mmCIF file of C-alpha atoms (C1' of nucleotides) in Angstrom:
data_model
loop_
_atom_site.group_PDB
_atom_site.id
_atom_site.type_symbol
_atom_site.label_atom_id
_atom_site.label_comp_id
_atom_site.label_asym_id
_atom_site.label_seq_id
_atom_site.Cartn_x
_atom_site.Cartn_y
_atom_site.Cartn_z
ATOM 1 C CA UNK A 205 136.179 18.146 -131.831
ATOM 2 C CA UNK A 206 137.521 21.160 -130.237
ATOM 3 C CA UNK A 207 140.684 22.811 -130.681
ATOM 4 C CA UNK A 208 142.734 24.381 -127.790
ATOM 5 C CA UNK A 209 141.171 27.566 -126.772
ATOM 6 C CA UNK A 210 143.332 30.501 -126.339
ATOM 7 C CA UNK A 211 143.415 30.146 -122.734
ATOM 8 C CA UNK A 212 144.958 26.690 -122.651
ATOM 9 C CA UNK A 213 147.083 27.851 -125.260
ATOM 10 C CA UNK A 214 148.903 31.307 -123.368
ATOM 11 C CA UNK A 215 151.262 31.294 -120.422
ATOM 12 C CA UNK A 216 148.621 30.808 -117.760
ATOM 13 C CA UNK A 217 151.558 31.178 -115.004
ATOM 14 C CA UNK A 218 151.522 34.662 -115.781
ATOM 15 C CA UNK A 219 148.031 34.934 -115.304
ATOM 16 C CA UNK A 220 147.692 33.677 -111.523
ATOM 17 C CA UNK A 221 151.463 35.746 -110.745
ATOM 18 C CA UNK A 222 149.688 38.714 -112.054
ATOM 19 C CA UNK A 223 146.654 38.093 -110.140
ATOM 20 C CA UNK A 224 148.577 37.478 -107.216
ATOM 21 C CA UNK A 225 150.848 40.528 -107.419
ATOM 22 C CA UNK A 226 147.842 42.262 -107.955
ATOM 23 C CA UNK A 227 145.900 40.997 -104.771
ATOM 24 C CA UNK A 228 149.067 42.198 -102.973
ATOM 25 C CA UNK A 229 149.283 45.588 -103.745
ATOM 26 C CA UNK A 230 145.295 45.998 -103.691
ATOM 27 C CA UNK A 231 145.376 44.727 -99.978
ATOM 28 C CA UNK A 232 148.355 46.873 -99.341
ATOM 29 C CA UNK A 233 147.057 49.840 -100.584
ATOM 30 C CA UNK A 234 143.698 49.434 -98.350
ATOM 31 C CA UNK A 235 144.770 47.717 -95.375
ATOM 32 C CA UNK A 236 143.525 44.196 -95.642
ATOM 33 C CA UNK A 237 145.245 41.641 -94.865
ATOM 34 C CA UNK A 238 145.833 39.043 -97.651
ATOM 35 C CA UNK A 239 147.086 35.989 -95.619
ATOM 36 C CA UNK A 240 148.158 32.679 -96.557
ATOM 37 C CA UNK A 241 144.416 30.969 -97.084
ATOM 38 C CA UNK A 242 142.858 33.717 -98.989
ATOM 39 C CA UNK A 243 146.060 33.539 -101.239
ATOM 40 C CA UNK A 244 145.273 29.762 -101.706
ATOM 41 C CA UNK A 245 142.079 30.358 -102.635
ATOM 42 C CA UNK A 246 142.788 33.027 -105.448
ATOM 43 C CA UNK A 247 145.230 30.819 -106.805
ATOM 44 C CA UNK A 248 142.634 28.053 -107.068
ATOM 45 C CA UNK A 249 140.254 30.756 -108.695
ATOM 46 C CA UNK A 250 142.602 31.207 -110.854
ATOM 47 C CA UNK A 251 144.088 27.809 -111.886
ATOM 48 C CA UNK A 252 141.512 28.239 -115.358
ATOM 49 C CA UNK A 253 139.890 31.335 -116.985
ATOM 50 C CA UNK A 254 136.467 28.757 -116.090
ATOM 51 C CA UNK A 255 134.587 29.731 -113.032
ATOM 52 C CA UNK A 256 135.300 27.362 -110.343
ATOM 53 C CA UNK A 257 132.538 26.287 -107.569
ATOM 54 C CA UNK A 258 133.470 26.658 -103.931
ATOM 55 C CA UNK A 259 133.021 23.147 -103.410
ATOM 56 C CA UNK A 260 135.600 22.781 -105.957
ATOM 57 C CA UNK A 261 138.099 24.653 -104.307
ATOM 58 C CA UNK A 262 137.381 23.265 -100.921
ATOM 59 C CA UNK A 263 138.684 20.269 -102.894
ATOM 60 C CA UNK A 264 141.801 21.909 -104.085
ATOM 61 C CA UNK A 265 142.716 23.095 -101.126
ATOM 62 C CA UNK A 266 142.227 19.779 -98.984
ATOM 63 C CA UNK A 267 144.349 17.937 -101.935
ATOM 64 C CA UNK A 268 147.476 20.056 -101.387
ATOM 65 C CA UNK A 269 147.796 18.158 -97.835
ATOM 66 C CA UNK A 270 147.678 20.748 -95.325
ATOM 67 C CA UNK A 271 144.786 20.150 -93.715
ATOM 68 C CA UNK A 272 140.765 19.687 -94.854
ATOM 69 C CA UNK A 273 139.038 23.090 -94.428
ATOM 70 C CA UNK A 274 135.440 23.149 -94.250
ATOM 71 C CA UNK A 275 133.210 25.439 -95.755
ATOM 72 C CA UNK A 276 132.977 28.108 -94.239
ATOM 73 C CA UNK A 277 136.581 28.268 -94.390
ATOM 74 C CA UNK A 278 136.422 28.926 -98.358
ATOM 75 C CA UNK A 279 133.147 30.820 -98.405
ATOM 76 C CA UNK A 280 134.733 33.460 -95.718
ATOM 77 C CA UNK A 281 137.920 33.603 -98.030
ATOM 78 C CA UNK A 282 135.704 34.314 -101.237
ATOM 79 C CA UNK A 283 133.439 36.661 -99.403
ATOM 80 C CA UNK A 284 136.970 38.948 -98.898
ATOM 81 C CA UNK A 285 138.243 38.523 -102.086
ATOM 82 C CA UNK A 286 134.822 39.476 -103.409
ATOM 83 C CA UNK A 287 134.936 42.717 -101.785
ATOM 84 C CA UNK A 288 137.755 43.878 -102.567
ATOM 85 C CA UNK A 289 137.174 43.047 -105.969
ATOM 86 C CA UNK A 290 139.784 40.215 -106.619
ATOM 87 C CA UNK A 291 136.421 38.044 -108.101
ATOM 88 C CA UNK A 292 133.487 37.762 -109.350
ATOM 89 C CA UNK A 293 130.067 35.587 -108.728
ATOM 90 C CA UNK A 294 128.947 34.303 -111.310
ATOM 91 C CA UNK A 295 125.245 33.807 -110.296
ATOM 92 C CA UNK A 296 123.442 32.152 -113.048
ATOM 93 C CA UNK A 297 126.756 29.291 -112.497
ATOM 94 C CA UNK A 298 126.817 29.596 -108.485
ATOM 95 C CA UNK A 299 130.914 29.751 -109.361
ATOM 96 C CA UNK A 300 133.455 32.552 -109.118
ATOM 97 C CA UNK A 301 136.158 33.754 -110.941
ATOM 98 C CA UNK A 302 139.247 35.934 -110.968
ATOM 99 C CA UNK A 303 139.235 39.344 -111.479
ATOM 100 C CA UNK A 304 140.711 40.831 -114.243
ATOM 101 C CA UNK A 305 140.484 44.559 -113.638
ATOM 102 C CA UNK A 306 140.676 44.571 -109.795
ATOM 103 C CA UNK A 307 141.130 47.515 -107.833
ATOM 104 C CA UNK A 308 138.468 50.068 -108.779
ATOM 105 C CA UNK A 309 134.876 48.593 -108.695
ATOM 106 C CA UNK A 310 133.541 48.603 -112.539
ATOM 107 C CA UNK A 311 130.653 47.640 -113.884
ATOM 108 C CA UNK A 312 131.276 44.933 -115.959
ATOM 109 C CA UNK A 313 129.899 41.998 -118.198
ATOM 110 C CA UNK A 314 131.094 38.213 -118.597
ATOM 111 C CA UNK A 315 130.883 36.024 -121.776
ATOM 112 C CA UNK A 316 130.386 32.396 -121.199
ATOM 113 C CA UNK A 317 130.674 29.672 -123.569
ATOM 114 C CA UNK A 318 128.826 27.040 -122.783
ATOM 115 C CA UNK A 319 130.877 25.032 -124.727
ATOM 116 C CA UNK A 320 134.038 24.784 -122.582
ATOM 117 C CA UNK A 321 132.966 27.102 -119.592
ATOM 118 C CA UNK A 322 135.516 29.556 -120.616
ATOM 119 C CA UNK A 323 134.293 33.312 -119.491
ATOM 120 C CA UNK A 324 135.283 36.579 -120.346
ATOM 121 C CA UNK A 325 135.423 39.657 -118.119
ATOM 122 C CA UNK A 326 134.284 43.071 -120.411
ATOM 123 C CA UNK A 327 133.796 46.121 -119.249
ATOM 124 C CA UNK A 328 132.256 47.519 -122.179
ATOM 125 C CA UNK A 329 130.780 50.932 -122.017
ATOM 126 C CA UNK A 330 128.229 50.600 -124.361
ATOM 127 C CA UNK A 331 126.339 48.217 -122.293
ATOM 128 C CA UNK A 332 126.749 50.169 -119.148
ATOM 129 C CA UNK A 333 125.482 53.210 -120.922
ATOM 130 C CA UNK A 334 122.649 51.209 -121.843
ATOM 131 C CA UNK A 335 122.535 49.778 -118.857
ATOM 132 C CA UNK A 336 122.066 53.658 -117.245
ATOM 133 C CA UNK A 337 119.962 54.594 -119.403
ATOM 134 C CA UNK A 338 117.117 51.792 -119.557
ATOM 135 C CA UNK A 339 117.416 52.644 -115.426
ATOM 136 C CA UNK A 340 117.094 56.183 -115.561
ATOM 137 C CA UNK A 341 114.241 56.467 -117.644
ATOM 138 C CA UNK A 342 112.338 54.084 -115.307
ATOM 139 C CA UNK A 343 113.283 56.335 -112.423
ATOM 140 C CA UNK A 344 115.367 53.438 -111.183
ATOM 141 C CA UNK A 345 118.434 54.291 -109.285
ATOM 142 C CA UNK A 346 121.062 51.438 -109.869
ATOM 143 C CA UNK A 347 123.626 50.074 -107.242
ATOM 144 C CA UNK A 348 124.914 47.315 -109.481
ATOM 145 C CA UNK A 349 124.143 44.995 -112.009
ATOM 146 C CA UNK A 350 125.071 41.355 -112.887
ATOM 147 C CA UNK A 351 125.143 40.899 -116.895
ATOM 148 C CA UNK A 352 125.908 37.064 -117.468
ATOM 149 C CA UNK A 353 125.613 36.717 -121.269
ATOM 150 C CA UNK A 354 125.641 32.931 -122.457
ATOM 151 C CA UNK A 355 126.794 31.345 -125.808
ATOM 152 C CA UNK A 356 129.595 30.231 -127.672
ATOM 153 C CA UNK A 357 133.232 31.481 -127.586
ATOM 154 C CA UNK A 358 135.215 31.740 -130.310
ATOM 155 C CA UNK A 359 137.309 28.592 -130.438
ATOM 156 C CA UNK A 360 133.681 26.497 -129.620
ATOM 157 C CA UNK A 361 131.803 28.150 -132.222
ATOM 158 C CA UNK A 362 134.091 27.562 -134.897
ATOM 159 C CA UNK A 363 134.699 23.744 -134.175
ATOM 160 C CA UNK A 364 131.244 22.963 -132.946
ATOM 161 C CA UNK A 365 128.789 24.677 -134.310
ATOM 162 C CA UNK B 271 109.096 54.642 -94.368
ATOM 163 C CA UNK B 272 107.943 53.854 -97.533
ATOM 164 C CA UNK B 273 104.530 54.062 -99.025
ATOM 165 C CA UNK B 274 102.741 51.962 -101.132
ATOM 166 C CA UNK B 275 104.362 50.602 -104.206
ATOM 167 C CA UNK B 276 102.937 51.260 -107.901
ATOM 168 C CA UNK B 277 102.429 47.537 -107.417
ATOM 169 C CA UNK B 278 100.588 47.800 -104.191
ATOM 170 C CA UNK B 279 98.056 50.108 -105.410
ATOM 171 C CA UNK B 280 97.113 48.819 -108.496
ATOM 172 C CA UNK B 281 94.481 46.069 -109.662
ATOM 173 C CA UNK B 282 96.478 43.335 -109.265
ATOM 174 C CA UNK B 283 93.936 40.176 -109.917
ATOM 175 C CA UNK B 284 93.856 41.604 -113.530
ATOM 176 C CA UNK B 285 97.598 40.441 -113.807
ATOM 177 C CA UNK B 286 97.162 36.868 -112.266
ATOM 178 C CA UNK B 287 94.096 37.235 -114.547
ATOM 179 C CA UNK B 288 95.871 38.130 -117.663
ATOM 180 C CA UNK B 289 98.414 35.601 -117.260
ATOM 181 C CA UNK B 290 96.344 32.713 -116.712
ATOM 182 C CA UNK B 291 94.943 33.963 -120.126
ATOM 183 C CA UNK B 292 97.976 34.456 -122.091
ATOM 184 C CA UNK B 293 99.084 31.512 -120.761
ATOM 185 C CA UNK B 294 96.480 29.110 -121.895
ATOM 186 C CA UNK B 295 96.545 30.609 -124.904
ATOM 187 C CA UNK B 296 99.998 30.000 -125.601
ATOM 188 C CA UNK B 297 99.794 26.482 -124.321
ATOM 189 C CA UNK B 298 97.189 25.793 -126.348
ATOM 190 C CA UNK B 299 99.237 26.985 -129.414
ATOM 191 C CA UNK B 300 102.090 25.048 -128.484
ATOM 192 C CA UNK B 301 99.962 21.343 -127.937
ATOM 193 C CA UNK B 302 101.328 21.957 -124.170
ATOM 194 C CA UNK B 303 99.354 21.127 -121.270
ATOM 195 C CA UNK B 304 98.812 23.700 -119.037
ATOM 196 C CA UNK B 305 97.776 21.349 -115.851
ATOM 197 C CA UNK B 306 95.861 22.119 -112.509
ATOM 198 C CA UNK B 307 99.197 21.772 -110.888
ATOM 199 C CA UNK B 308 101.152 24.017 -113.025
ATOM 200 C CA UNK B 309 98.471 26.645 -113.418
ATOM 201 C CA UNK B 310 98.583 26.920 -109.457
ATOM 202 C CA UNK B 311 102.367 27.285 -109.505
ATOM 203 C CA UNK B 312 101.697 29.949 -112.103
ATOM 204 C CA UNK B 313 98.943 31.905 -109.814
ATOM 205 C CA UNK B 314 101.558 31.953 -107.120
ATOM 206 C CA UNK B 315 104.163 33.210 -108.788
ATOM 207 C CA UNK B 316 101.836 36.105 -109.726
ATOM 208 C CA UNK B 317 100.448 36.610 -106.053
ATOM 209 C CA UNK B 318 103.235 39.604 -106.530
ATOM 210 C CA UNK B 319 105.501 41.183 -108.494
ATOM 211 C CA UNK B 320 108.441 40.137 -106.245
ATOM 212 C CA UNK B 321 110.348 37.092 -107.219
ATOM 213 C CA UNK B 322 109.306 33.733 -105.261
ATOM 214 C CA UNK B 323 111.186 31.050 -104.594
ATOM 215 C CA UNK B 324 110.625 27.311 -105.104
ATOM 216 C CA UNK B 325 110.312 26.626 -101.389
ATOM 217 C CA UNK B 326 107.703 29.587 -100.824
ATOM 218 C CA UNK B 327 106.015 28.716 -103.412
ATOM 219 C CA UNK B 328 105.719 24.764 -102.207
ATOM 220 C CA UNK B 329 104.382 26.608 -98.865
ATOM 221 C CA UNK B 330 101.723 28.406 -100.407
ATOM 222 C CA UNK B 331 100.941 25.053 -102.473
ATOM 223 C CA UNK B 332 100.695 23.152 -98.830
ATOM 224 C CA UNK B 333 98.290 25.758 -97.237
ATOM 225 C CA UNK B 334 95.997 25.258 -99.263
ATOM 226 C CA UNK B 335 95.171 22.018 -98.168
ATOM 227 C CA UNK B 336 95.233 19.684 -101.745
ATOM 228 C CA UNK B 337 97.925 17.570 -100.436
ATOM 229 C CA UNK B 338 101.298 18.333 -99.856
ATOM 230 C CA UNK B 339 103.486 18.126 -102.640
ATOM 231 C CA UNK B 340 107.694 17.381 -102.708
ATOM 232 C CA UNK B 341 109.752 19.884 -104.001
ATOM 233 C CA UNK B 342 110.458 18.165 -107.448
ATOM 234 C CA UNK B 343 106.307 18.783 -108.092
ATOM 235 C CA UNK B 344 107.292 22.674 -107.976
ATOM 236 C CA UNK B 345 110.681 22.049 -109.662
ATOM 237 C CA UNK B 346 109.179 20.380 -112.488
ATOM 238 C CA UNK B 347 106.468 22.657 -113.332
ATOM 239 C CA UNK B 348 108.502 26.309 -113.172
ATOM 240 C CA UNK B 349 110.513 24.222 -115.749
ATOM 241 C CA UNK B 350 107.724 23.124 -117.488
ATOM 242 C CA UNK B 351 106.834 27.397 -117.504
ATOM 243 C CA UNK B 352 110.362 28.279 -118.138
ATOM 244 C CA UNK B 353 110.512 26.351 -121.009
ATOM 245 C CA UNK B 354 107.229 28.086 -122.540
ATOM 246 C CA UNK B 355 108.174 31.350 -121.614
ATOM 247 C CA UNK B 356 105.884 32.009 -119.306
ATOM 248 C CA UNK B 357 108.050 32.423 -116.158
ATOM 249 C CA UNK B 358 111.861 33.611 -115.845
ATOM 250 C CA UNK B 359 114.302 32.145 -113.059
ATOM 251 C CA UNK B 360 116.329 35.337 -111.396
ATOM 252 C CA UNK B 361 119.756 33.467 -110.581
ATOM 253 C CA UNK B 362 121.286 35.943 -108.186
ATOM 254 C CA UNK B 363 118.041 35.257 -106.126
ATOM 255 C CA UNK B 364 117.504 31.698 -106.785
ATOM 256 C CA UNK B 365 114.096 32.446 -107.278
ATOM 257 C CA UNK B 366 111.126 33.205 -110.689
ATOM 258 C CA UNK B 367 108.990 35.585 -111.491
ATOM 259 C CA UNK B 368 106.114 35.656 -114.037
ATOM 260 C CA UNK B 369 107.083 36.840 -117.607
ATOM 261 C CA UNK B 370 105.212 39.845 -118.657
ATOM 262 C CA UNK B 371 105.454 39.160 -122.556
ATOM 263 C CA UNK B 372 105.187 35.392 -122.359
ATOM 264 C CA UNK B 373 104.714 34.093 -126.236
ATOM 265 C CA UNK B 374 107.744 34.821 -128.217
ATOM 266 C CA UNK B 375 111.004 34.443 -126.662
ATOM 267 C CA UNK B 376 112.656 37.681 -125.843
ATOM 268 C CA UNK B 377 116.044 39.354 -124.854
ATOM 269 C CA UNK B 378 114.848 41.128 -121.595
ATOM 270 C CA UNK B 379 116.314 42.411 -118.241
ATOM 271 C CA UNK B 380 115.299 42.843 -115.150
ATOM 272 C CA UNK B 381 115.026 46.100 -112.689
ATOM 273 C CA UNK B 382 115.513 44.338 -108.901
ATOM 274 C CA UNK B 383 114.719 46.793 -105.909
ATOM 275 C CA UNK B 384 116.206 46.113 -102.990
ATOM 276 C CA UNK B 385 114.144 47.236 -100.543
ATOM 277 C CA UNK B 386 110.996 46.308 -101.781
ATOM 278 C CA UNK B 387 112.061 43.305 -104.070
ATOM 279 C CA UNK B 388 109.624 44.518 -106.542
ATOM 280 C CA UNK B 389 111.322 43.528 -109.744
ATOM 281 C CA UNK B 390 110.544 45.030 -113.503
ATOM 282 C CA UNK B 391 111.069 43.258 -116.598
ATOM 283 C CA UNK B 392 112.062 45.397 -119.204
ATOM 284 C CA UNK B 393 113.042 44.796 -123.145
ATOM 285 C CA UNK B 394 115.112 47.762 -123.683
ATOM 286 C CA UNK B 395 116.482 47.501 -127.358
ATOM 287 C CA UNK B 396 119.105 49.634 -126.498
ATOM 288 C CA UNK B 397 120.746 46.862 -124.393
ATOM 289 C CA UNK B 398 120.329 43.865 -126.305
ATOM 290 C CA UNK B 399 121.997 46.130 -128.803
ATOM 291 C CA UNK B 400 124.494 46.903 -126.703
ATOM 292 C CA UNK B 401 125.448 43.896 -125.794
ATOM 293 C CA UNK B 402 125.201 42.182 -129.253
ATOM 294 C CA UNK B 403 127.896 44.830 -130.394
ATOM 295 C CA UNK B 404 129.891 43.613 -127.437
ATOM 296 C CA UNK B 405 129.716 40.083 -128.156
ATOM 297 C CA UNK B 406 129.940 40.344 -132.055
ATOM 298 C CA UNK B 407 133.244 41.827 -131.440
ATOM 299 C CA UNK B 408 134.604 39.415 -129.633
ATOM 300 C CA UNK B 409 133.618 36.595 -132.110
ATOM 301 C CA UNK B 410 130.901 35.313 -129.395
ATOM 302 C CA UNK B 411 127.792 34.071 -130.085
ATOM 303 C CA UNK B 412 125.025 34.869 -127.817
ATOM 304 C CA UNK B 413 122.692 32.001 -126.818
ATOM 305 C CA UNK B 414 120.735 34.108 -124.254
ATOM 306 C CA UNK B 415 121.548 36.604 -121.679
ATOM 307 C CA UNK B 416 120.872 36.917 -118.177
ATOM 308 C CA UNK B 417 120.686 40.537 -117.290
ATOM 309 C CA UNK B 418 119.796 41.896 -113.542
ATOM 310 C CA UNK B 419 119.948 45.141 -112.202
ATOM 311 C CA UNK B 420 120.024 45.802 -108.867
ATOM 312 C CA UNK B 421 119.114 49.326 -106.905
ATOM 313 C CA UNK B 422 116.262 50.916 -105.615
ATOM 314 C CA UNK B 423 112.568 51.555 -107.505
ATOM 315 C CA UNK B 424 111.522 55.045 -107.703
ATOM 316 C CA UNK B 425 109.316 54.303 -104.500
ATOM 317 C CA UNK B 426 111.465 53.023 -102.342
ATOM 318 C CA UNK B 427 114.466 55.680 -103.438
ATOM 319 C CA UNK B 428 111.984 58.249 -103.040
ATOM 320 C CA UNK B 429 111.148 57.508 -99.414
ATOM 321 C CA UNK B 430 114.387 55.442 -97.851
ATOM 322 C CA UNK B 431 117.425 57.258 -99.198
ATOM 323 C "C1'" DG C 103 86.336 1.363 -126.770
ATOM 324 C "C1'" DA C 104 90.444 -1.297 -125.102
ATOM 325 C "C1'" DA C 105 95.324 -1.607 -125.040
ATOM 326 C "C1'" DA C 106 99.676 0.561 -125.523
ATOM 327 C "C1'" DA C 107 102.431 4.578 -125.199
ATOM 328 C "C1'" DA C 108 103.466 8.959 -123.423
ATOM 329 C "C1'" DA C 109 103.163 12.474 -120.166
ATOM 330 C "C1'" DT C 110 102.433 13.918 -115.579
ATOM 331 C "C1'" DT C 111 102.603 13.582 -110.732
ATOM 332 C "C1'" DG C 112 103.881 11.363 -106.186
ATOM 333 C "C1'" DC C 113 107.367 10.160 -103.252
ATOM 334 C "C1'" DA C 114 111.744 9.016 -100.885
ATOM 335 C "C1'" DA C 115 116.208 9.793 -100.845
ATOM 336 C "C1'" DT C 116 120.043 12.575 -101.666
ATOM 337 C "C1'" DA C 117 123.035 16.043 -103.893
ATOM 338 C "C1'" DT C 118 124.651 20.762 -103.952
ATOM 339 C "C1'" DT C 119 125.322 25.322 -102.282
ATOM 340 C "C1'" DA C 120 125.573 28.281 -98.328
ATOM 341 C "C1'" DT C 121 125.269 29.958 -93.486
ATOM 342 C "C1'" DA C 122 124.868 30.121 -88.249
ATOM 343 C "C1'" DA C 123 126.913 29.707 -83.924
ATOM 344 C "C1'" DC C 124 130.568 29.257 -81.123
ATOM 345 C "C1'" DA C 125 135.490 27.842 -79.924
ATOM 346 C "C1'" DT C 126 140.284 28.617 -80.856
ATOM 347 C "C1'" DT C 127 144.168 30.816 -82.676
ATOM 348 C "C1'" DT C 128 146.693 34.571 -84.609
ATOM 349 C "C1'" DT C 129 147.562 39.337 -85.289
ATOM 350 C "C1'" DT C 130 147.313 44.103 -84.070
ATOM 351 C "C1'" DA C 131 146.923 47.909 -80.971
ATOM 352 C "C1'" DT C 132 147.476 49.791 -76.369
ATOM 353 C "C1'" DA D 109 152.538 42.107 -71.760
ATOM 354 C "C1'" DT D 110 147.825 42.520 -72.201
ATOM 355 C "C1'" DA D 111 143.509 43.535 -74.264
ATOM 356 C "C1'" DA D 112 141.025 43.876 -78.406
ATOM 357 C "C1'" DA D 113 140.246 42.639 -82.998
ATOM 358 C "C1'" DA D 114 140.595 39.725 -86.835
ATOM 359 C "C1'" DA D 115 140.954 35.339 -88.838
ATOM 360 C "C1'" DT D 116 140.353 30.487 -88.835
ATOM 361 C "C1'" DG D 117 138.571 25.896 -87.131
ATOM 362 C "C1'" DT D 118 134.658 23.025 -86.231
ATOM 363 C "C1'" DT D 119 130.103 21.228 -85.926
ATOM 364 C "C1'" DA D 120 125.777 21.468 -87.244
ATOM 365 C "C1'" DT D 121 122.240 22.841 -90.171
ATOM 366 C "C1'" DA D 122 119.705 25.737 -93.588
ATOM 367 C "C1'" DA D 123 118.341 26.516 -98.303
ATOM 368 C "C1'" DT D 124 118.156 25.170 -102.998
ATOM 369 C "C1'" DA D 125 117.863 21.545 -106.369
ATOM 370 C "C1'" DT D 126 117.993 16.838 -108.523
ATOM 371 C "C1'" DT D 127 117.786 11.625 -109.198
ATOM 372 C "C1'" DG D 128 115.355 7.537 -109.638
ATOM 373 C "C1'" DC D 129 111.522 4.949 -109.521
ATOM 374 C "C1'" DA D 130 106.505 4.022 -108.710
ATOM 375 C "C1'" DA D 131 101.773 5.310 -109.520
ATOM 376 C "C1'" DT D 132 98.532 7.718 -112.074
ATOM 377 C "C1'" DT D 133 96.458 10.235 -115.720
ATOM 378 C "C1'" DT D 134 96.073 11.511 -120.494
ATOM 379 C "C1'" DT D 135 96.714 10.727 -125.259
ATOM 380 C "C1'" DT D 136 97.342 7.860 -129.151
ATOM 381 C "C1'" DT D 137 96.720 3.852 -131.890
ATOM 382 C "C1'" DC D 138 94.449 0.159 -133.402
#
DNA sequence: GAAAAAATTGCAATATTATAACATTTTTAT
DNA sequence: ATAAAAATGTTATAATATTGCAATTTTTTC
């Protein structure tokens, strides 16, 4: 059996109010407009530190009552967020996830337990050396990359394994 | 306009060749059966070196007149290759590509143009360094990684940008 | 070599994820 | 106030993937 992972353990308010006040001054600061919806949406996304599918959040959002999007409704939503840089895709999961370094675009890599779907936003520069590196010496000129690395967190790996 | 690819001019039958070779040898090692079916899924996902997806490759399977098989038939033998190592699955593209060191199972990446989709796998030690260091030191442990880069080939930057 | 077991394939239905096209509403700019 | 632009609603459908069960083929066991 599994313990409580550090995510269930922290104040997770402080996560989505960050994420939120975040999203704010991010749309501020380029002129987007971050209206009520799309600020549903995020705070679905970020409701767990688990990447959440859109169906799921179409669910979310038709279970607070006001009214049952469709969806297109959520995919539009995550398509802004997503460009700004408020989440991620995770690909390899067909699920998306808050943000933790919005603002700037970064290269960056995500760590995802298996276990209990917890996943971890690096941005380690190491890998995006690497990353550069392997590229350049193929001649290959990189617009970005998507580095999903699978396995066991922390908490999992200890209780499970 | 761009010119021929690398993989346009070369002699390609020697790769469907060679991996139709390597992988009956490698099925044969493993007591696996390497089937009519699954060594014509195999062929097609080696008509390029552009990732295919299920659906195309049930398509090419239909043309060529031996009955026209459901999608689980294609489903069920890229797993069957997955599971051997013989083909990858590219998740941002929801579609597989041949593996070009089938055998042993590897940490590799993958080089995705995206203008020509011609796609390069590459085992750059440097990387799955990289990104061992980054999980070690966050008490993670890797199961596998799923590393794609995406930007242009030296063609197709060479002529487009 | 025949029967039983296991693996593979066929097939129909359906689940899941995502988008297209167009109407309506809301917000912003003139 | 009006026109233009942006956002959302709505319906339908596309694209990707799986489930469950039947039929067939191959392998194993006796």
């Amino acid at each position: 059996m599994s313990g409580p992972t550090a995510y269930e353990r922290h104040d997770h308010h402080r996560c989505i109010d960050d994420a939120l006040l975040a999203a704010r001054r991010i749309c501020k600061s380029k002129g987007a407009r971050l209206t009520e919806l799309r600020e549903r949406v995020l705070t679905k996304v970020w409701q767990s530190h688990r990447p959440l599918g859109a169906y799921a959040i179409l669910e979310m959002l038709a279970k607070e009552g006001l009214g049952h999007p469709a969806p297109p409704t959520v995919y539009r939503a995550l398509d802004f967020l997503q460009e700004l840089g408020l989440v991620h895709r995770l690909s390899s999961l067909n699920a998306y996830i808050g943000c933790d370094d919005p603002g700037k675009p970064h290269d960056c890599q995500f760590l995802i337990c298996r276990q209990c779907q917890v996943t971890v936003e690096v941005a380690a520069a190491e890998v995006s050396k690497a990353l550069s590196r392997c590229a350049e010496k193929r001649d290959f000129s990189i617009d970005h990359s998507n580095v999903e690395i699978v396995g066991y967190c922390p908490n999992c790996r200890d209780h499970t394994q």
